[in-house]
PDB file of C-alpha atoms in Angstrom:
ATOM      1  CA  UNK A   1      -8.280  -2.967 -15.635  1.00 95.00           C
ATOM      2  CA  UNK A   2      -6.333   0.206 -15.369  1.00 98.00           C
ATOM      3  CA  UNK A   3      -5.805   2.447 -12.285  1.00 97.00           C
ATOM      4  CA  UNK A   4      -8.013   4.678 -13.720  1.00 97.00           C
ATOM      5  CA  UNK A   5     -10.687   2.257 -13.916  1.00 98.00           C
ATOM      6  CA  UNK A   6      -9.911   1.225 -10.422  1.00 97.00           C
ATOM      7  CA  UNK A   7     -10.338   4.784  -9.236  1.00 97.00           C
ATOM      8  CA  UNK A   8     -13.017   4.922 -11.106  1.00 97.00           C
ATOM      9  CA  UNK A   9     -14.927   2.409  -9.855  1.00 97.00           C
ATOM     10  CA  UNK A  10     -13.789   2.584  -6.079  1.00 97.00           C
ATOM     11  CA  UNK A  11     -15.564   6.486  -6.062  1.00 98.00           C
ATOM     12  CA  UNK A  12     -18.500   5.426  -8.120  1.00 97.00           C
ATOM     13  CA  UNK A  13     -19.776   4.266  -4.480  1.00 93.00           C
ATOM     14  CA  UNK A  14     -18.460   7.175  -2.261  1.00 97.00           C
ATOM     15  CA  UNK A  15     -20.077  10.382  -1.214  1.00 96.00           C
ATOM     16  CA  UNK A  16     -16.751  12.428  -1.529  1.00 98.00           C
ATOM     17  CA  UNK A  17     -16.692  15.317   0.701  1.00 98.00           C
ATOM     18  CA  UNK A  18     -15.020  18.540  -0.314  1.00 98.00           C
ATOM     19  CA  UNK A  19     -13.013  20.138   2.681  1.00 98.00           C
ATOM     20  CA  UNK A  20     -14.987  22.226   3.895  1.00 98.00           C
ATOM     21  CA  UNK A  21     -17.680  19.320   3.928  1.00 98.00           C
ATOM     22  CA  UNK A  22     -14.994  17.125   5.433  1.00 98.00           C
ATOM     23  CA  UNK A  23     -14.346  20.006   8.438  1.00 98.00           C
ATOM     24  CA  UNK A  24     -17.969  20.468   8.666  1.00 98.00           C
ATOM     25  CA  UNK A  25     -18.730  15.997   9.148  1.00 98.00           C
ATOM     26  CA  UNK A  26     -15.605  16.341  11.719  1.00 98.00           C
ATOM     27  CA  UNK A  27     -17.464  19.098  13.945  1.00 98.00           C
ATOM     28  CA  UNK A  28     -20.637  16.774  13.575  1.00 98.00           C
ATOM     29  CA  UNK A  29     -18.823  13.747  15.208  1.00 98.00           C
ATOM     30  CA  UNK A  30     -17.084  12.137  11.891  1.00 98.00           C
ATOM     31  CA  UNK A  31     -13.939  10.682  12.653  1.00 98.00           C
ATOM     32  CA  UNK A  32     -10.843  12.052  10.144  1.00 98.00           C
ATOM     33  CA  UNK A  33      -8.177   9.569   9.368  1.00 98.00           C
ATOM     34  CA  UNK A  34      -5.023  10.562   7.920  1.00 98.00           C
ATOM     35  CA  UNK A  35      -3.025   8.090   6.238  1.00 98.00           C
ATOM     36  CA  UNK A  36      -0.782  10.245   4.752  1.00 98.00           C
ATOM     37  CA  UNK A  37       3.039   9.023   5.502  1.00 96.00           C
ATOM     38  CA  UNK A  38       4.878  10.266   8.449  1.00 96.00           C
ATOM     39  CA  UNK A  39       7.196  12.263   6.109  1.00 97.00           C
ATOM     40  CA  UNK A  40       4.242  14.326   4.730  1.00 96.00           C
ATOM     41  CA  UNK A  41       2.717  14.997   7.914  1.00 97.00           C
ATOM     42  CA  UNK A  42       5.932  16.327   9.204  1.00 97.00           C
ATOM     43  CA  UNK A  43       6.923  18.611   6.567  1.00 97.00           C
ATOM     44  CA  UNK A  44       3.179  19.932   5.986  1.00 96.00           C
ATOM     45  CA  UNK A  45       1.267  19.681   8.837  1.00 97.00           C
ATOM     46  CA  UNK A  46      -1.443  17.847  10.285  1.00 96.00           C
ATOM     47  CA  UNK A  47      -5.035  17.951  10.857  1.00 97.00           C
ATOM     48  CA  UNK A  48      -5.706  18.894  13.869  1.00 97.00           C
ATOM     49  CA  UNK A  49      -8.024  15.773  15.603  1.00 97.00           C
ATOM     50  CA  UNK A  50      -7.598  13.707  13.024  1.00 98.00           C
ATOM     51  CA  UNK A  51      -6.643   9.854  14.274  1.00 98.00           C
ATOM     52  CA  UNK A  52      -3.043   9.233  12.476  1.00 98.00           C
ATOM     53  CA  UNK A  53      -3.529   5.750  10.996  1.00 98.00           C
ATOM     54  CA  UNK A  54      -0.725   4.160   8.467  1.00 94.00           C
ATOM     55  CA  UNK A  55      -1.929   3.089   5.226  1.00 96.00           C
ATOM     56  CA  UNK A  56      -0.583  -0.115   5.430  1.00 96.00           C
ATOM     57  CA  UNK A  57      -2.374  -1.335   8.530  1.00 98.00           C
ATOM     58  CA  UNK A  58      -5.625   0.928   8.130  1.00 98.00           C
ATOM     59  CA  UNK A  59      -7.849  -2.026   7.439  1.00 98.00           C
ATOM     60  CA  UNK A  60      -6.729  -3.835   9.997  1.00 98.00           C
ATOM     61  CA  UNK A  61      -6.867  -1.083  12.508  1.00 98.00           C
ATOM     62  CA  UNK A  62     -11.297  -0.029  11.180  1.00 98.00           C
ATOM     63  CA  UNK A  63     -12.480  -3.141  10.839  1.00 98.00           C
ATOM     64  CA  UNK A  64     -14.812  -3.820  13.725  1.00 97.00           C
ATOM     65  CA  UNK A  65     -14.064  -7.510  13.930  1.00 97.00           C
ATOM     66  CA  UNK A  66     -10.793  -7.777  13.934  1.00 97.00           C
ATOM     67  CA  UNK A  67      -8.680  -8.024  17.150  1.00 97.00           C
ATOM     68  CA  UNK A  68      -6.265  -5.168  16.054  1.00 97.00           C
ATOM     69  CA  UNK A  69      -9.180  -2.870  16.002  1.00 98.00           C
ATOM     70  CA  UNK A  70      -8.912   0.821  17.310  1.00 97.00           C
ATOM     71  CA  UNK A  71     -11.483   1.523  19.590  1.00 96.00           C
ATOM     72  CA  UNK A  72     -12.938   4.001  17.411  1.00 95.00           C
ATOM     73  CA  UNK A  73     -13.691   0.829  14.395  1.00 97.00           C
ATOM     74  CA  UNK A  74     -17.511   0.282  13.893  1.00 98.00           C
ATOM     75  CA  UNK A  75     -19.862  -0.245  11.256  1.00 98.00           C
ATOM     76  CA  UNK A  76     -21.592   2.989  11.020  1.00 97.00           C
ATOM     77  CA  UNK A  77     -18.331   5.033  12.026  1.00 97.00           C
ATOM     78  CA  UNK A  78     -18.705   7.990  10.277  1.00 98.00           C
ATOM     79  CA  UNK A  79     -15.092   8.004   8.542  1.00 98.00           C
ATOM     80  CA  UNK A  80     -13.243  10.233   5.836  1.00 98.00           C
ATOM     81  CA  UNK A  81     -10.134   9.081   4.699  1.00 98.00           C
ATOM     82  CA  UNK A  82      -7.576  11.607   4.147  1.00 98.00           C
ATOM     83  CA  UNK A  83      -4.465  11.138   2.047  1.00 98.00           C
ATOM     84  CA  UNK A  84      -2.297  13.894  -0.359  1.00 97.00           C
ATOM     85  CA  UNK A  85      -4.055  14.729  -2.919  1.00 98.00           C
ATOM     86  CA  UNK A  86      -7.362  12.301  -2.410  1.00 98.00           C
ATOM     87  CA  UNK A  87      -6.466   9.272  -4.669  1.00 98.00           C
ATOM     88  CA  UNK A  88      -5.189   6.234  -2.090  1.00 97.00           C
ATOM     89  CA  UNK A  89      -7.931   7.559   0.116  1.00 98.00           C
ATOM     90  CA  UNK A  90     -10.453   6.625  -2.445  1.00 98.00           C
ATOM     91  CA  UNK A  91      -9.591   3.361  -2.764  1.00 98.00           C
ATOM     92  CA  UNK A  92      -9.136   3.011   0.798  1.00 98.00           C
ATOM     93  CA  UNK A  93     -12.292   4.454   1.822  1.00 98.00           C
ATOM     94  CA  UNK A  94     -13.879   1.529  -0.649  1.00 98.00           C
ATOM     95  CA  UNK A  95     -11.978  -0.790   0.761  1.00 98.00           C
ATOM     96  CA  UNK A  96     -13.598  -0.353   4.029  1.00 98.00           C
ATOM     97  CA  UNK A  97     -16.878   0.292   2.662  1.00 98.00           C
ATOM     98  CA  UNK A  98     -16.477  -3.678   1.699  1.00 97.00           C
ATOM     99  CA  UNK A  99     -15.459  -4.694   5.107  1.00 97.00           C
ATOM    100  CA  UNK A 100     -19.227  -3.154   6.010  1.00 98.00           C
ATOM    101  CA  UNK A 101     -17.738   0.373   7.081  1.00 98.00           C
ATOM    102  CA  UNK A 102     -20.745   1.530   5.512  1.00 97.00           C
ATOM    103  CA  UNK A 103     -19.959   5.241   6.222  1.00 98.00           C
ATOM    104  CA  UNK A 104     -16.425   5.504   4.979  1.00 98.00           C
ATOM    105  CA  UNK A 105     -15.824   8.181   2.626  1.00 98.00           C
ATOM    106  CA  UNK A 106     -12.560  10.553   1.242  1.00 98.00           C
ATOM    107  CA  UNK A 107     -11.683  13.758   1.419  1.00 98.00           C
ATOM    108  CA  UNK A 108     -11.492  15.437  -2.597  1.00 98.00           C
ATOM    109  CA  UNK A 109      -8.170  17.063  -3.232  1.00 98.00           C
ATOM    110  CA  UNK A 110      -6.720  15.765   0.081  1.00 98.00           C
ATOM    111  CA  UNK A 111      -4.683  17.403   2.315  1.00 98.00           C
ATOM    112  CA  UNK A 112      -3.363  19.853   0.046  1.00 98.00           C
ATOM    113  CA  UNK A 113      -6.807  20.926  -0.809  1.00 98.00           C
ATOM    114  CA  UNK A 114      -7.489  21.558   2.761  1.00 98.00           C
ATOM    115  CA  UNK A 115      -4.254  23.272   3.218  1.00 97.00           C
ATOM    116  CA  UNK A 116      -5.281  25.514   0.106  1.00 97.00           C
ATOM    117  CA  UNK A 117      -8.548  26.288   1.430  1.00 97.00           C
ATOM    118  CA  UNK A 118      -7.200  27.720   4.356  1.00 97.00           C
ATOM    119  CA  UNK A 119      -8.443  24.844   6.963  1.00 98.00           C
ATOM    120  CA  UNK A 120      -6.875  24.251  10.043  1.00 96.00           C
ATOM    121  CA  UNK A 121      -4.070  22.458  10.605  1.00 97.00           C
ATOM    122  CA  UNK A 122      -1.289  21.706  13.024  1.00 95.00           C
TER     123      UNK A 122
END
């Protein structure tokens, strides 16, 4: 299997929300996780309530039955995963789509798209 296939595959299951969808689910009580790394967030911004989660522990830190769960971490959290340019946040939306987030979904274009629509951010 290729990336692409992988990619592939991981959205064939997601609702992907443009970002003006993704600003409009926020207002409506979804909760926006940016995994984006700390460099990135500093030298472009941030979304403004969005819960700053590392990529590397993300699963770890949604999954509702594990003990190094955020508060936040359910099963019908309403979640959309934020990352650049909206590829890792595909795959890690699916990834906690199989841990029975059943809600988890990605932001298209990412953060730059956001940016480039003219969102908010901080």
């Amino acid at each position: 299997m290729t990336i692409d296939e992988l990619l592939a595959e991981a959205r064939a299951d997601l609702v992907r929300l443009s970002p003006t969808e993704a600003l409009q689910a926020q207002e409506d009580g979804a909760v926006l996780i940016d995994i984006r790394p700390e460099a990135n967030r500093v030298s472009e911004g941030g979304l403004p309530g969005a819960l700053v989660v590392e990529r590397t522990v993300l699963e770890w830190r949604l999954d509702p039955a594990c003990e190094a769960r955020l508060p936040e971490a359910a099963y019908d959290l309403h979640v959309v995963v934020v990352c650049n340019e909206g590829y890792s946040s595909s795959l890690a939306a699916a990834t906690l789509r199989r841990l029975g987030v059943h809600r988890a979904t990605d932001l298209v274009g990412g953060f730059r798209a956001w940016k480039d629509e003219g969102l908010p951010v901080c």
